[in-house]
Amino acid sequence: MLDSNQVQNYMREETPSYIFMLAANYGGILACKKNPGKYLYNNSVMALNVINSAYEIKSNKLVYVSSSVIYPKNSPQPFKEDCLLNGKLDENTEGYALAKILGVKLCQLYNKQYGINFFSAVPPNMYGPFDRFYDNNANVLSSIITKIHEAKMNNKESVELFGTGKPKREFLFVDDFSDALIFLAKNFEGGDNINVGSGEETSIAELAQIVKEVIEYEGEIIFNPKYPDGVMRKILDSSKINSLGWQANTSLKEGIIKTYDWFSNYYKSKGDF
């Protein structure tokens, strides 16, 4: 999708009526700090190519999947859709956030100029089966599952996690988000961004304890404050999508149990995922 000609040729040949744009270069907070230019460039180019090609073939609807990092770090919590561009971004994820903002705004402006139904769905941290586990760019929940699982398998007395454990985050199970995307494609009109959250807020320390219980690990969890926390609180205001009739159905613990069941069944050795 970095090649505009390939994207255009595909769109012209397949002429999809509904498009869900989820592709991205992304990782956890350390990966974002390490690759700000790459994430900004690649994600911007992919968004421009896909959104413009979808417009050229007159696709009925495009749902561009963004991220909660698009909202300014000092915005009132929970984040409302209209706080976009009202302040400074978190410097740890700035490159990725700027690219995602570009996609959001392109959908808005194309909708305004051409009257098309392109818009952005904004999820919180997502997780579930087929996530990246053995990957240096893994997100926080999959990374915690991997580390605690390995600690249990190797009979380690403790496991180290990055940061202080104090930041609070919102997590959404992948099946709930997939359901939300289909719901929005059927029921949402206009070019604005719309938040898609679970409504549950959990600290990283609490998250680690839930994972520990699910995996039945009896060792100690140690947090290393030398690593960055990112913003201390990040939760979405999902009242707009809730008012349309959608809400998440999977609790955090239930989702972690499903995720770890999948992980356990398919786990063989480091690097398999």
XYZ file of C-alpha atoms in Angstrom:
273
model
C 0.000 0.000 0.000
C 3.018 2.279 -0.130
C 2.822 2.034 -3.939
C 0.032 4.260 -5.247
C -0.088 2.465 -8.610
C -0.612 -0.924 -6.974
C -3.340 0.467 -4.747
C -5.092 2.150 -7.667
C -4.896 -0.995 -9.823
C -6.296 -3.134 -7.036
C -9.164 -0.756 -6.361
C -10.065 -0.522 -10.055
C -10.018 -4.293 -10.486
C -11.908 -5.216 -7.303
C -14.136 -2.107 -6.925
C -14.974 -2.786 -3.252
C -18.192 -1.170 -2.040
C -17.061 -1.082 1.615
C -13.478 -0.598 2.712
C -12.009 -1.053 6.187
C -8.555 0.495 6.413
C -6.683 -1.101 9.347
C -3.176 -1.518 7.934
C -0.402 0.332 9.752
C 3.178 0.259 10.950
C 2.894 0.329 14.726
C 4.307 -0.973 17.982
C 4.264 -0.166 21.658
C 5.557 3.022 23.187
C 9.253 2.087 22.790
C 8.738 1.238 19.121
C 7.007 4.589 18.572
C 9.912 6.417 20.214
C 12.402 4.499 18.068
C 10.605 4.855 14.707
C 8.825 8.244 14.657
C 9.847 9.144 11.101
C 9.116 5.704 9.673
C 5.712 5.565 11.314
C 4.852 9.073 10.152
C 5.910 8.487 6.549
C 4.638 4.946 5.944
C 1.294 5.413 7.652
C 0.695 8.752 5.940
C 1.442 7.330 2.484
C -0.774 4.295 3.051
C -3.654 6.477 4.227
C -3.323 8.857 1.269
C -3.139 6.028 -1.268
C -6.067 4.024 0.070
C -8.433 6.899 0.838
C -7.853 8.674 -2.462
C -8.146 5.473 -4.498
C -11.384 4.626 -2.680
C -12.704 8.046 -3.649
C -11.680 7.551 -7.288
C -13.676 4.318 -7.615
C -16.651 5.877 -5.786
C -16.689 3.337 -2.973
C -19.891 3.502 -0.905
C -18.136 3.758 2.453
C -14.636 3.714 3.922
C -13.933 3.191 7.621
C -10.438 4.398 8.491
C -9.177 2.923 11.751
C -7.297 5.527 13.741
C -5.992 5.489 17.331
C -6.570 7.246 20.630
C -3.059 8.729 20.333
C -4.531 11.318 17.936
C -5.959 13.213 20.919
C -3.830 15.823 22.727
C -2.199 14.454 25.866
C -3.629 17.167 28.136
C -7.202 16.976 26.863
C -9.938 16.491 29.470
C -10.677 12.843 30.172
C -12.377 10.895 28.772
C -11.364 12.025 25.271
C -14.243 13.424 23.228
C -14.122 13.397 19.444
C -14.019 17.195 19.233
C -10.776 17.516 21.218
C -8.832 16.575 18.084
C -6.096 19.155 17.308
C -6.818 21.138 20.474
C -3.404 20.678 22.065
C 0.025 19.096 22.048
C 0.432 15.409 21.273
C 2.299 12.954 23.473
C 5.910 13.173 22.270
C 6.398 9.416 22.660
C 3.873 8.606 19.924
C 3.943 11.830 17.904
C 5.031 10.366 14.546
C 2.347 7.690 14.529
C -0.278 10.120 15.818
C 0.399 12.706 13.124
C -0.021 10.096 10.388
C -3.297 8.923 11.881
C -4.530 12.512 12.181
C -3.775 12.974 8.479
C -6.035 10.018 7.655
C -8.793 11.311 9.922
C -8.711 14.770 8.394
C -8.528 13.474 4.831
C -11.737 11.509 5.439
C -13.380 14.602 6.929
C -12.315 16.922 4.119
C -13.163 14.477 1.316
C -16.564 14.022 2.927
C -17.019 17.793 3.067
C -15.817 18.421 -0.474
C -17.229 15.393 -2.289
C -20.132 14.271 -0.069
C -18.804 10.740 0.454
C -19.188 8.500 3.509
C -15.576 8.169 4.626
C -14.923 8.431 8.374
C -12.566 7.306 11.129
C -13.199 4.829 13.951
C -10.988 5.537 16.981
C -10.286 2.524 19.227
C -8.317 2.344 22.488
C -5.676 -0.373 23.055
C -6.847 -3.511 21.287
C -5.936 -7.114 22.035
C -6.939 -10.688 21.288
C -5.986 -13.855 19.374
C -3.429 -13.456 16.581
C -1.916 -10.391 18.248
C 1.869 -9.936 18.118
C 3.285 -11.680 21.150
C 6.918 -12.559 20.437
C 7.694 -9.219 18.877
C 9.788 -6.319 20.136
C 7.041 -4.008 18.865
C 4.228 -5.767 20.756
C 1.575 -3.690 22.490
C 1.316 -3.589 26.266
C -1.178 -6.388 26.897
C 0.329 -8.934 24.517
C 3.772 -8.076 25.882
C 2.627 -8.670 29.483
C 1.022 -11.999 28.542
C 4.221 -13.165 26.867
C 6.494 -12.104 29.727
C 4.370 -13.638 32.480
C 3.844 -16.826 30.492
C 7.588 -17.196 29.968
C 8.259 -16.498 33.642
C 5.859 -19.274 34.615
C 7.266 -21.760 32.081
C 10.827 -21.087 33.300
C 9.915 -21.100 37.004
C 11.158 -17.549 37.501
C 10.475 -15.950 40.862
C 9.781 -12.539 39.314
C 9.042 -10.820 36.015
C 10.004 -7.257 35.057
C 7.555 -4.961 33.295
C 8.314 -1.524 31.852
C 7.297 1.741 33.542
C 5.745 2.392 36.928
C 2.488 0.504 36.411
C 0.499 3.625 37.311
C -0.813 4.773 33.905
C -4.453 3.923 33.209
C -5.597 2.592 29.878
C -8.728 1.357 28.160
C -8.668 -2.019 26.391
C -11.011 -3.397 23.724
C -11.249 -7.051 22.702
C -10.714 -7.583 18.982
C -14.075 -9.326 18.419
C -15.897 -6.353 19.921
C -14.044 -3.962 17.647
C -14.758 -6.075 14.562
C -18.429 -6.021 15.521
C -18.269 -2.240 15.942
C -16.780 -1.743 12.475
C -19.608 -3.663 10.830
C -22.129 -1.767 12.968
C -20.667 1.585 11.925
C -20.575 0.626 8.251
C -24.301 -0.033 8.463
C -25.393 2.766 10.801
C -22.997 5.735 10.792
C -23.013 8.554 8.263
C -20.719 11.549 7.823
C -17.014 12.203 7.862
C -16.321 12.772 11.548
C -14.188 10.548 13.751
C -16.099 8.361 16.216
C -14.716 6.735 19.365
C -15.137 2.989 19.875
C -14.247 2.062 23.459
C -15.078 -0.489 26.126
C -15.695 2.055 28.890
C -13.392 0.126 31.258
C -10.347 1.942 32.658
C -7.515 -0.146 34.129
C -4.053 0.699 35.422
C -1.115 -1.232 33.977
C -0.449 -2.656 37.452
C -4.056 -3.886 37.710
C -3.795 -5.281 34.188
C -0.668 -7.230 35.120
C -2.449 -8.700 38.150
C -5.360 -9.896 36.007
C -2.948 -11.534 33.557
C -1.065 -13.085 36.479
C -4.298 -14.595 37.817
C -5.377 -15.920 34.419
C -1.980 -17.529 33.771
C -1.780 -18.721 37.399
C 1.705 -17.337 37.881
C 2.816 -17.214 41.513
C 5.923 -15.044 41.193
C 6.405 -11.332 41.795
C 5.758 -8.555 39.283
C 8.404 -5.834 39.333
C 8.007 -2.535 37.487
C 11.059 -0.752 36.080
C 10.500 3.050 36.233
C 13.508 3.683 33.968
C 11.204 3.028 31.022
C 8.601 5.624 29.915
C 4.976 5.488 31.040
C 3.500 7.680 28.332
C 0.446 9.727 29.291
C -0.874 8.815 32.737
C -4.500 8.386 31.725
C -6.155 7.648 28.407
C -9.813 6.710 28.046
C -12.318 7.437 25.296
C -15.761 8.991 25.545
C -17.776 6.471 23.505
C -21.176 7.998 24.177
C -21.705 8.757 20.472
C -21.499 5.139 19.309
C -23.351 3.977 22.436
C -26.216 6.329 21.552
C -26.446 4.636 18.148
C -27.021 1.303 19.856
C -23.583 -0.339 20.093
C -21.564 -1.241 23.164
C -18.728 -3.641 23.958
C -19.782 -7.030 25.305
C -16.492 -8.553 26.474
C -15.108 -7.713 29.925
C -11.361 -7.283 30.258
C -10.856 -10.488 32.233
C -13.067 -12.474 29.867
C -11.102 -11.141 26.903
C -7.766 -11.964 28.517
C -8.953 -15.515 29.244
C -9.955 -15.955 25.580
C -6.668 -14.475 24.420
C -4.548 -16.648 26.695
C -6.517 -19.768 25.737
C -5.657 -19.068 22.118
C -2.049 -18.270 23.002
C -1.694 -21.506 25.002
C -3.201 -23.679 22.270
C -0.982 -22.331 19.509
C 2.164 -21.646 21.514
C 5.123 -23.844 20.580
C 8.333 -21.867 20.811
C 9.579 -18.296 20.764
C 9.130 -16.758 17.351
C 6.138 -18.821 16.193
C 3.852 -15.811 16.094
